[in-house]
mmCIF file of C-alpha atoms in Angstrom:
data_model
loop_
_atom_site.group_PDB
_atom_site.id
_atom_site.type_symbol
_atom_site.label_atom_id
_atom_site.label_comp_id
_atom_site.label_asym_id
_atom_site.label_seq_id
_atom_site.Cartn_x
_atom_site.Cartn_y
_atom_site.Cartn_z
ATOM 1 C CA MET Q 1 -22.775 -26.896 -1.437
ATOM 2 C CA ASN Q 2 -23.350 -23.339 -0.267
ATOM 3 C CA ILE Q 3 -21.393 -20.473 -1.845
ATOM 4 C CA THR Q 4 -20.997 -17.578 0.585
ATOM 5 C CA PRO Q 5 -18.704 -14.547 0.914
ATOM 6 C CA LEU Q 6 -15.670 -14.780 3.183
ATOM 7 C CA THR Q 7 -16.446 -13.588 6.711
ATOM 8 C CA VAL Q 8 -14.087 -12.855 9.587
ATOM 9 C CA ASP Q 9 -15.301 -15.878 11.567
ATOM 10 C CA ARG Q 10 -14.307 -18.200 8.679
ATOM 11 C CA ILE Q 11 -10.694 -16.961 8.483
ATOM 12 C CA PRO Q 12 -9.199 -19.824 10.585
ATOM 13 C CA ASP Q 13 -10.942 -22.395 8.356
ATOM 14 C CA LEU Q 14 -9.768 -20.556 5.242
ATOM 15 C CA GLU Q 15 -6.176 -20.546 6.492
ATOM 16 C CA LYS Q 16 -6.304 -24.317 7.105
ATOM 17 C CA LEU Q 17 -7.600 -24.879 3.592
ATOM 18 C CA LEU Q 18 -5.065 -22.600 1.901
ATOM 19 C CA ALA Q 19 -2.176 -24.222 3.794
ATOM 20 C CA LEU Q 20 -2.959 -27.361 1.779
ATOM 21 C CA GLY Q 21 -2.078 -25.441 -1.400
ATOM 22 C CA GLU Q 22 1.671 -25.375 -0.776
ATOM 23 C CA PRO Q 23 3.897 -24.796 -2.714
ATOM 24 C CA TYR Q 24 1.651 -22.930 -5.146
ATOM 25 C CA ILE Q 25 -0.310 -20.957 -2.562
ATOM 26 C CA ARG Q 26 1.595 -18.921 0.008
ATOM 27 C CA LEU Q 27 -0.290 -18.438 3.254
ATOM 28 C CA ARG Q 28 -0.647 -14.780 4.186
ATOM 29 C CA GLY Q 29 -1.144 -13.216 7.601
ATOM 30 C CA SER Q 30 -4.475 -13.239 9.434
ATOM 31 C CA SER Q 31 -4.675 -9.452 9.084
ATOM 32 C CA ASP Q 32 -4.589 -9.856 5.295
ATOM 33 C CA TYR Q 33 -7.543 -12.248 5.422
ATOM 34 C CA TRP Q 34 -9.361 -9.831 7.732
ATOM 35 C CA LEU Q 35 -8.972 -7.156 5.035
ATOM 36 C CA TYR Q 36 -10.218 -9.565 2.373
ATOM 37 C CA ALA Q 37 -13.275 -10.429 4.484
ATOM 38 C CA THR Q 38 -14.112 -6.823 5.294
ATOM 39 C CA LEU Q 39 -13.159 -5.050 2.044
ATOM 40 C CA PHE Q 40 -13.309 -7.654 -0.741
ATOM 41 C CA ALA Q 41 -15.912 -10.196 0.407
ATOM 42 C CA ASP Q 42 -17.882 -9.880 -2.855
ATOM 43 C CA THR Q 43 -14.944 -11.416 -4.739
ATOM 44 C CA CYS Q 44 -13.781 -13.824 -2.028
ATOM 45 C CA PRO Q 45 -16.360 -16.625 -2.036
ATOM 46 C CA LEU Q 46 -16.164 -19.805 -0.004
ATOM 47 C CA ALA Q 47 -17.744 -23.155 -0.795
ATOM 48 C CA ILE Q 48 -19.220 -24.686 2.357
ATOM 49 C CA ILE Q 49 -20.033 -28.399 2.477
ATOM 50 C CA ASP Q 50 -21.364 -29.984 5.667
ATOM 51 C CA GLY Q 51 -20.339 -26.869 7.596
ATOM 52 C CA GLN Q 52 -16.720 -27.037 6.405
ATOM 53 C CA VAL Q 53 -14.837 -24.759 4.009
ATOM 54 C CA ALA Q 54 -14.258 -27.003 0.990
ATOM 55 C CA GLY Q 55 -13.082 -24.363 -1.473
ATOM 56 C CA SER Q 56 -12.198 -20.708 -1.785
ATOM 57 C CA VAL Q 57 -11.209 -17.980 -4.181
ATOM 58 C CA ILE Q 58 -9.433 -14.815 -3.101
ATOM 59 C CA ALA Q 59 -9.944 -12.225 -5.840
ATOM 60 C CA PHE Q 60 -9.903 -8.459 -6.226
ATOM 61 C CA ARG Q 61 -11.442 -5.917 -8.556
ATOM 62 C CA SER Q 62 -8.698 -3.700 -9.915
ATOM 63 C CA GLN Q 63 -8.683 -0.105 -8.783
ATOM 64 C CA VAL Q 64 -6.441 0.836 -11.717
ATOM 65 C CA ASP Q 65 -8.771 -0.796 -14.257
ATOM 66 C CA PRO Q 66 -12.148 -1.546 -12.624
ATOM 67 C CA THR Q 67 -13.160 -3.672 -15.608
ATOM 68 C CA GLU Q 68 -10.763 -6.399 -14.416
ATOM 69 C CA ILE Q 69 -10.868 -8.885 -11.558
ATOM 70 C CA TYR Q 70 -7.662 -10.637 -10.522
ATOM 71 C CA LEU Q 71 -7.956 -14.103 -8.976
ATOM 72 C CA GLN Q 72 -5.104 -14.417 -6.503
ATOM 73 C CA ASP Q 73 -5.595 -17.764 -4.699
ATOM 74 C CA VAL Q 74 -7.914 -20.579 -5.729
ATOM 75 C CA MET Q 75 -8.108 -23.710 -3.615
ATOM 76 C CA THR Q 76 -10.340 -26.757 -3.358
ATOM 77 C CA HIS Q 77 -9.832 -29.237 -0.534
ATOM 78 C CA PRO Q 78 -8.133 -32.386 -1.923
ATOM 79 C CA GLY Q 79 -10.985 -34.511 -0.576
ATOM 80 C CA HIS Q 80 -13.505 -32.525 -2.627
ATOM 81 C CA ARG Q 81 -11.755 -32.162 -5.964
ATOM 82 C CA ARG Q 82 -13.618 -32.903 -9.179
ATOM 83 C CA GLU Q 83 -16.970 -32.007 -7.574
ATOM 84 C CA GLY Q 84 -17.423 -28.703 -9.433
ATOM 85 C CA ILE Q 85 -16.376 -26.525 -6.495
ATOM 86 C CA THR Q 86 -13.809 -24.436 -8.365
ATOM 87 C CA ARG Q 87 -16.229 -23.957 -11.251
ATOM 88 C CA ALA Q 88 -18.980 -22.806 -8.877
ATOM 89 C CA LEU Q 89 -16.650 -20.354 -7.138
ATOM 90 C CA VAL Q 90 -15.267 -18.898 -10.370
ATOM 91 C CA ASP Q 91 -18.791 -18.658 -11.781
ATOM 92 C CA GLU Q 92 -19.796 -16.668 -8.690
ATOM 93 C CA ILE Q 93 -16.980 -14.181 -9.309
ATOM 94 C CA TYR Q 94 -17.875 -14.075 -13.007
ATOM 95 C CA ARG Q 95 -21.498 -13.178 -12.103
ATOM 96 C CA GLN Q 96 -20.321 -10.470 -9.715
ATOM 97 C CA GLY Q 97 -17.986 -9.098 -12.381
ATOM 98 C CA ALA Q 98 -20.793 -9.045 -14.950
ATOM 99 C CA ALA Q 99 -23.038 -7.175 -12.488
ATOM 100 C CA TRP Q 100 -20.297 -4.571 -12.041
ATOM 101 C CA GLY Q 101 -19.730 -4.265 -15.811
ATOM 102 C CA CYS Q 102 -16.290 -5.891 -15.690
ATOM 103 C CA ARG Q 103 -14.819 -7.333 -18.886
ATOM 104 C CA ARG Q 104 -12.122 -9.742 -17.732
ATOM 105 C CA LEU Q 105 -11.112 -12.223 -15.071
ATOM 106 C CA PHE Q 106 -7.420 -13.044 -14.981
ATOM 107 C CA LEU Q 107 -4.899 -14.942 -12.900
ATOM 108 C CA THR Q 108 -1.368 -16.245 -12.918
ATOM 109 C CA SER Q 109 0.126 -19.634 -12.222
ATOM 110 C CA GLU Q 110 3.586 -21.056 -11.903
ATOM 111 C CA PRO Q 111 4.666 -22.545 -15.237
ATOM 112 C CA ASP Q 112 5.131 -26.032 -13.744
ATOM 113 C CA ASN Q 113 1.623 -26.198 -12.247
ATOM 114 C CA TYR Q 114 0.222 -28.389 -15.019
ATOM 115 C CA ALA Q 115 -2.886 -29.364 -13.026
ATOM 116 C CA ALA Q 116 -3.790 -25.676 -12.769
ATOM 117 C CA HIS Q 117 -3.133 -25.202 -16.497
ATOM 118 C CA THR Q 118 -5.561 -28.004 -17.331
ATOM 119 C CA ALA Q 119 -8.164 -26.692 -14.885
ATOM 120 C CA TRP Q 120 -8.041 -23.113 -16.185
ATOM 121 C CA LEU Q 121 -8.493 -24.198 -19.771
ATOM 122 C CA ALA Q 122 -11.437 -26.417 -18.753
ATOM 123 C CA LEU Q 123 -13.019 -23.417 -16.979
ATOM 124 C CA GLY Q 124 -12.960 -21.295 -20.133
ATOM 125 C CA PHE Q 125 -9.759 -19.371 -19.537
ATOM 126 C CA SER Q 126 -7.131 -18.967 -22.231
ATOM 127 C CA ASN Q 127 -3.388 -18.985 -21.657
ATOM 128 C CA VAL Q 128 -2.184 -15.505 -22.659
ATOM 129 C CA ALA Q 129 0.674 -15.459 -25.168
ATOM 130 C CA GLY Q 130 4.011 -15.041 -23.464
ATOM 131 C CA ASP Q 131 7.627 -14.518 -24.353
ATOM 132 C CA SER Q 132 8.442 -18.225 -24.030
ATOM 133 C CA THR Q 133 6.794 -21.616 -23.791
ATOM 134 C CA GLU Q 134 7.513 -24.250 -21.160
ATOM 135 C CA ALA Q 135 6.066 -27.732 -21.805
ATOM 136 C CA GLY Q 136 3.278 -26.248 -23.912
ATOM 137 C CA VAL Q 137 2.408 -23.451 -21.461
ATOM 138 C CA ALA Q 138 2.930 -19.824 -22.530
ATOM 139 C CA VAL Q 139 4.973 -17.955 -19.917
ATOM 140 C CA ILE Q 140 5.702 -14.259 -19.391
ATOM 141 C CA HIS Q 141 9.106 -13.712 -17.829
ATOM 142 C CA ASP Q 142 9.343 -11.484 -14.745
ATOM 143 C CA TYR Q 143 5.545 -10.998 -14.742
ATOM 144 C CA LYS Q 144 5.391 -10.761 -10.940
ATOM 145 C CA GLY Q 145 8.861 -9.316 -10.486
ATOM 146 C CA PRO Q 146 12.422 -10.321 -11.340
ATOM 147 C CA GLY Q 147 12.691 -14.086 -11.729
ATOM 148 C CA LYS Q 148 8.964 -14.593 -11.110
ATOM 149 C CA HIS Q 149 7.899 -16.045 -14.436
ATOM 150 C CA ARG Q 150 4.199 -16.817 -14.690
ATOM 151 C CA ALA Q 151 1.659 -18.330 -17.001
ATOM 152 C CA VAL Q 152 -1.172 -15.809 -17.327
ATOM 153 C CA TYR Q 153 -4.776 -16.867 -17.946
ATOM 154 C CA GLU Q 154 -7.797 -14.754 -18.815
ATOM 155 C CA ARG Q 155 -11.514 -15.207 -19.325
ATOM 156 C CA GLN Q 156 -13.634 -12.536 -20.914
ATOM 157 C CA ILE Q 157 -16.870 -11.510 -19.196
ATOM 158 C CA SER Q 158 -19.841 -11.107 -21.521
ATOM 159 C CA GLY Q 159 -22.122 -8.107 -21.040
#
């Protein structure tokens, strides 16, 4: 497995991979991925196996609080799950965040995405306390706008 930053030439492969993440990942436009590849490549790593994109993370360092990195979309190809791809990708972002002096990685997930909940806890994230609990998952109501309740996860970055 090779971990490499997103590049413009890999956008079509990335889009094919992320389309497999429905309904939890919403495919964005090609121009969005072009921006990610040209402006945020340091926090948008791809896992390449046998020349194919097997996993990806789309993440951004906050401009409001540069000590935080938000992980927007995380996807591993179904044929490559449980091979350590997500861990390797998140670890790459963690290392980049530590080099920048960041203190926290965080992300959100739909409350009913129990596989994601299990994965985030296994990767060292904690489920942030919310204003309700759904099937054992803390949820913050309207976190991403009206009616967009989300489970929020965070992982501290050590200095």
